[in-house]
């Protein structure tokens, strides 16, 4: 089988069976890494010719377009946060999510928790899925360190820590 054929098998058959599961639950820490290693071994027949990171690049950039499971799982978490923060008001699950987030440290906040410094919050009482949301949210926070001007603040949709 050609390398392009193997990429199609991995992306469309093997990995796609995980998408619904990844959108609903947080997998154990090493599970995605182990599955990714098995998929890369299938791609290379056990003989690794180039670094794995190159395989994940788009074909136009010299890669094979192989899906990276951990990045896709993070994207699902960010999509959930986006729907929670900005989605339509009639989402069926929003009330349940807000109820769970209200329990964090007795603050009575739900969506406003994402504006806070979440490293200071005790989220240990939340289900693992929601703990994973805050973990991914912290990865994508951007801070402008060393900037002497406040003009960048005018471009920000949210004021962090305010």
mmCIF file of C-alpha atoms in Angstrom:
data_model
loop_
_atom_site.group_PDB
_atom_site.id
_atom_site.type_symbol
_atom_site.label_atom_id
_atom_site.label_comp_id
_atom_site.label_asym_id
_atom_site.label_seq_id
_atom_site.Cartn_x
_atom_site.Cartn_y
_atom_site.Cartn_z
ATOM 1 C CA UNK A 1 0.000 0.000 0.000
ATOM 2 C CA UNK A 2 1.299 3.487 -0.831
ATOM 3 C CA UNK A 3 2.080 6.058 1.855
ATOM 4 C CA UNK A 4 -0.879 8.168 0.732
ATOM 5 C CA UNK A 5 -3.111 5.102 1.004
ATOM 6 C CA UNK A 6 -1.847 4.416 4.508
ATOM 7 C CA UNK A 7 -2.536 8.032 5.482
ATOM 8 C CA UNK A 8 -6.096 7.703 4.207
ATOM 9 C CA UNK A 9 -6.612 4.460 6.130
ATOM 10 C CA UNK A 10 -5.272 6.015 9.338
ATOM 11 C CA UNK A 11 -7.128 9.335 9.044
ATOM 12 C CA UNK A 12 -10.441 8.031 7.729
ATOM 13 C CA UNK A 13 -10.797 4.610 9.309
ATOM 14 C CA UNK A 14 -8.673 4.259 12.419
ATOM 15 C CA UNK A 15 -8.609 7.799 13.808
ATOM 16 C CA UNK A 16 -12.142 8.762 12.783
ATOM 17 C CA UNK A 17 -13.557 6.056 15.044
ATOM 18 C CA UNK A 18 -12.083 8.013 17.979
ATOM 19 C CA UNK A 19 -13.581 11.432 17.181
ATOM 20 C CA UNK A 20 -16.933 11.033 18.933
ATOM 21 C CA UNK A 21 -15.283 9.451 21.952
ATOM 22 C CA UNK A 22 -12.696 12.249 22.166
ATOM 23 C CA UNK A 23 -15.426 14.885 21.949
ATOM 24 C CA UNK A 24 -17.211 13.359 24.958
ATOM 25 C CA UNK A 25 -14.568 12.046 27.361
ATOM 26 C CA UNK A 26 -10.976 12.717 28.335
ATOM 27 C CA UNK A 27 -8.797 9.696 27.567
ATOM 28 C CA UNK A 28 -6.201 8.456 30.058
ATOM 29 C CA UNK A 29 -2.930 10.408 29.743
ATOM 30 C CA UNK A 30 -0.856 7.907 27.736
ATOM 31 C CA UNK A 31 -3.640 6.356 25.673
ATOM 32 C CA UNK A 32 -3.486 8.837 22.785
ATOM 33 C CA UNK A 33 0.318 8.646 22.674
ATOM 34 C CA UNK A 34 0.175 4.836 22.526
ATOM 35 C CA UNK A 35 -2.465 4.844 19.784
ATOM 36 C CA UNK A 36 -0.482 7.473 17.852
ATOM 37 C CA UNK A 37 2.645 5.303 18.105
ATOM 38 C CA UNK A 38 0.718 2.303 16.736
ATOM 39 C CA UNK A 39 -0.612 4.388 13.841
ATOM 40 C CA UNK A 40 2.884 5.653 12.986
ATOM 41 C CA UNK A 41 4.247 2.090 13.154
ATOM 42 C CA UNK A 42 1.520 1.027 10.710
ATOM 43 C CA UNK A 43 2.453 3.914 8.425
ATOM 44 C CA UNK A 44 6.164 3.045 8.379
ATOM 45 C CA UNK A 45 5.890 -0.758 8.723
ATOM 46 C CA UNK A 46 7.936 -0.383 11.904
ATOM 47 C CA UNK A 47 10.853 1.411 10.172
ATOM 48 C CA UNK A 48 10.811 5.144 10.873
ATOM 49 C CA UNK A 49 12.452 7.073 8.032
ATOM 50 C CA UNK A 50 11.730 10.657 9.091
ATOM 51 C CA UNK A 51 10.663 12.305 12.367
ATOM 52 C CA UNK A 52 7.042 11.799 13.335
ATOM 53 C CA UNK A 53 6.441 15.556 13.437
ATOM 54 C CA UNK A 54 7.069 15.748 9.685
ATOM 55 C CA UNK A 55 4.309 13.197 9.029
ATOM 56 C CA UNK A 56 1.747 15.538 10.596
ATOM 57 C CA UNK A 57 2.565 18.417 8.243
ATOM 58 C CA UNK A 58 0.196 19.009 5.318
ATOM 59 C CA UNK A 59 1.216 17.407 2.042
ATOM 60 C CA UNK A 60 1.863 20.876 0.576
ATOM 61 C CA UNK A 61 4.513 21.471 3.263
ATOM 62 C CA UNK A 62 6.337 18.182 2.704
ATOM 63 C CA UNK A 63 4.401 16.038 5.167
ATOM 64 C CA UNK A 64 1.821 13.307 4.754
ATOM 65 C CA UNK A 65 -1.133 14.992 6.482
ATOM 66 C CA UNK A 66 -1.302 12.309 9.153
ATOM 67 C CA UNK A 67 -3.676 13.327 11.918
ATOM 68 C CA UNK A 68 -2.197 14.062 15.351
ATOM 69 C CA UNK A 69 -4.593 12.686 17.956
ATOM 70 C CA UNK A 70 -3.597 14.952 20.849
ATOM 71 C CA UNK A 71 -4.027 18.083 18.721
ATOM 72 C CA UNK A 72 -7.424 16.918 17.528
ATOM 73 C CA UNK A 73 -8.506 16.183 21.117
ATOM 74 C CA UNK A 74 -7.425 19.708 22.116
ATOM 75 C CA UNK A 75 -9.406 21.112 19.185
ATOM 76 C CA UNK A 76 -12.530 19.308 20.408
ATOM 77 C CA UNK A 77 -12.094 20.849 23.871
ATOM 78 C CA UNK A 78 -11.671 24.315 22.377
ATOM 79 C CA UNK A 79 -14.800 23.818 20.258
ATOM 80 C CA UNK A 80 -16.729 22.894 23.400
ATOM 81 C CA UNK A 81 -15.469 26.032 25.170
ATOM 82 C CA UNK A 82 -16.351 28.147 22.140
ATOM 83 C CA UNK A 83 -19.911 26.779 22.060
ATOM 84 C CA UNK A 84 -20.232 27.285 25.812
ATOM 85 C CA UNK A 85 -19.037 30.894 25.670
ATOM 86 C CA UNK A 86 -20.494 32.101 22.379
ATOM 87 C CA UNK A 87 -22.914 29.460 21.109
ATOM 88 C CA UNK A 88 -26.677 29.802 20.772
ATOM 89 C CA UNK A 89 -28.600 30.347 23.992
ATOM 90 C CA UNK A 90 -30.806 27.291 23.544
ATOM 91 C CA UNK A 91 -28.070 24.638 23.822
ATOM 92 C CA UNK A 92 -29.504 21.715 25.786
ATOM 93 C CA UNK A 93 -26.287 20.961 27.675
ATOM 94 C CA UNK A 94 -25.435 24.574 28.621
ATOM 95 C CA UNK A 95 -27.540 24.487 31.824
ATOM 96 C CA UNK A 96 -25.817 21.299 32.990
ATOM 97 C CA UNK A 97 -22.361 22.703 32.189
ATOM 98 C CA UNK A 98 -23.171 25.957 33.998
ATOM 99 C CA UNK A 99 -24.429 24.019 37.013
ATOM 100 C CA UNK A 100 -21.175 22.080 37.224
ATOM 101 C CA UNK A 101 -19.040 25.188 36.796
ATOM 102 C CA UNK A 102 -21.021 26.991 39.532
ATOM 103 C CA UNK A 103 -19.631 24.490 42.049
ATOM 104 C CA UNK A 104 -15.995 25.578 41.570
ATOM 105 C CA UNK A 105 -14.731 26.819 44.930
ATOM 106 C CA UNK A 106 -18.187 28.160 45.798
ATOM 107 C CA UNK A 107 -17.676 31.194 43.551
ATOM 108 C CA UNK A 108 -21.030 30.817 41.804
ATOM 109 C CA UNK A 109 -19.464 31.612 38.432
ATOM 110 C CA UNK A 110 -19.838 29.649 35.250
ATOM 111 C CA UNK A 111 -18.595 31.129 31.972
ATOM 112 C CA UNK A 112 -16.780 33.934 33.807
ATOM 113 C CA UNK A 113 -14.338 31.328 35.175
ATOM 114 C CA UNK A 114 -12.602 31.348 31.799
ATOM 115 C CA UNK A 115 -11.704 35.024 32.330
ATOM 116 C CA UNK A 116 -9.918 34.280 35.596
ATOM 117 C CA UNK A 117 -6.454 32.942 36.238
ATOM 118 C CA UNK A 118 -7.549 29.316 36.273
ATOM 119 C CA UNK A 119 -4.241 28.153 37.724
ATOM 120 C CA UNK A 120 -5.428 29.625 41.032
ATOM 121 C CA UNK A 121 -8.756 27.754 40.992
ATOM 122 C CA UNK A 122 -9.352 24.479 42.775
ATOM 123 C CA UNK A 123 -11.101 22.486 40.067
ATOM 124 C CA UNK A 124 -10.444 19.093 41.632
ATOM 125 C CA UNK A 125 -14.155 18.610 42.348
ATOM 126 C CA UNK A 126 -15.097 18.877 38.683
ATOM 127 C CA UNK A 127 -15.440 15.865 36.386
ATOM 128 C CA UNK A 128 -12.289 15.034 34.418
ATOM 129 C CA UNK A 129 -13.818 16.385 31.192
ATOM 130 C CA UNK A 130 -14.183 19.871 32.684
ATOM 131 C CA UNK A 131 -10.714 19.727 34.265
ATOM 132 C CA UNK A 132 -9.445 18.960 30.765
ATOM 133 C CA UNK A 133 -11.227 22.062 29.448
ATOM 134 C CA UNK A 134 -9.314 24.314 31.840
ATOM 135 C CA UNK A 135 -6.049 22.516 31.071
ATOM 136 C CA UNK A 136 -6.469 23.148 27.326
ATOM 137 C CA UNK A 137 -7.658 26.716 27.964
ATOM 138 C CA UNK A 138 -4.412 27.454 29.856
ATOM 139 C CA UNK A 139 -2.312 26.132 26.976
ATOM 140 C CA UNK A 140 -3.762 28.690 24.578
ATOM 141 C CA UNK A 141 -3.632 31.794 26.762
ATOM 142 C CA UNK A 142 -1.496 34.528 25.303
ATOM 143 C CA UNK A 143 0.346 37.138 27.310
ATOM 144 C CA UNK A 144 2.236 40.096 25.903
ATOM 145 C CA UNK A 145 5.303 40.269 28.116
ATOM 146 C CA UNK A 146 7.731 43.095 27.696
ATOM 147 C CA UNK A 147 5.329 45.245 25.704
ATOM 148 C CA UNK A 148 5.528 48.863 26.854
ATOM 149 C CA UNK A 149 2.402 50.014 25.040
ATOM 150 C CA UNK A 150 -1.198 49.150 25.921
ATOM 151 C CA UNK A 151 -2.419 49.428 22.324
ATOM 152 C CA UNK A 152 -2.411 45.616 22.015
ATOM 153 C CA UNK A 153 -5.162 45.589 24.657
ATOM 154 C CA UNK A 154 -7.567 47.270 22.267
ATOM 155 C CA UNK A 155 -7.362 44.222 19.979
ATOM 156 C CA UNK A 156 -8.090 41.679 22.722
ATOM 157 C CA UNK A 157 -11.672 40.376 23.013
ATOM 158 C CA UNK A 158 -11.274 39.567 26.715
ATOM 159 C CA UNK A 159 -9.221 41.192 29.423
ATOM 160 C CA UNK A 160 -7.338 38.439 31.260
ATOM 161 C CA UNK A 161 -7.366 38.657 35.026
ATOM 162 C CA UNK A 162 -9.586 41.763 35.058
#
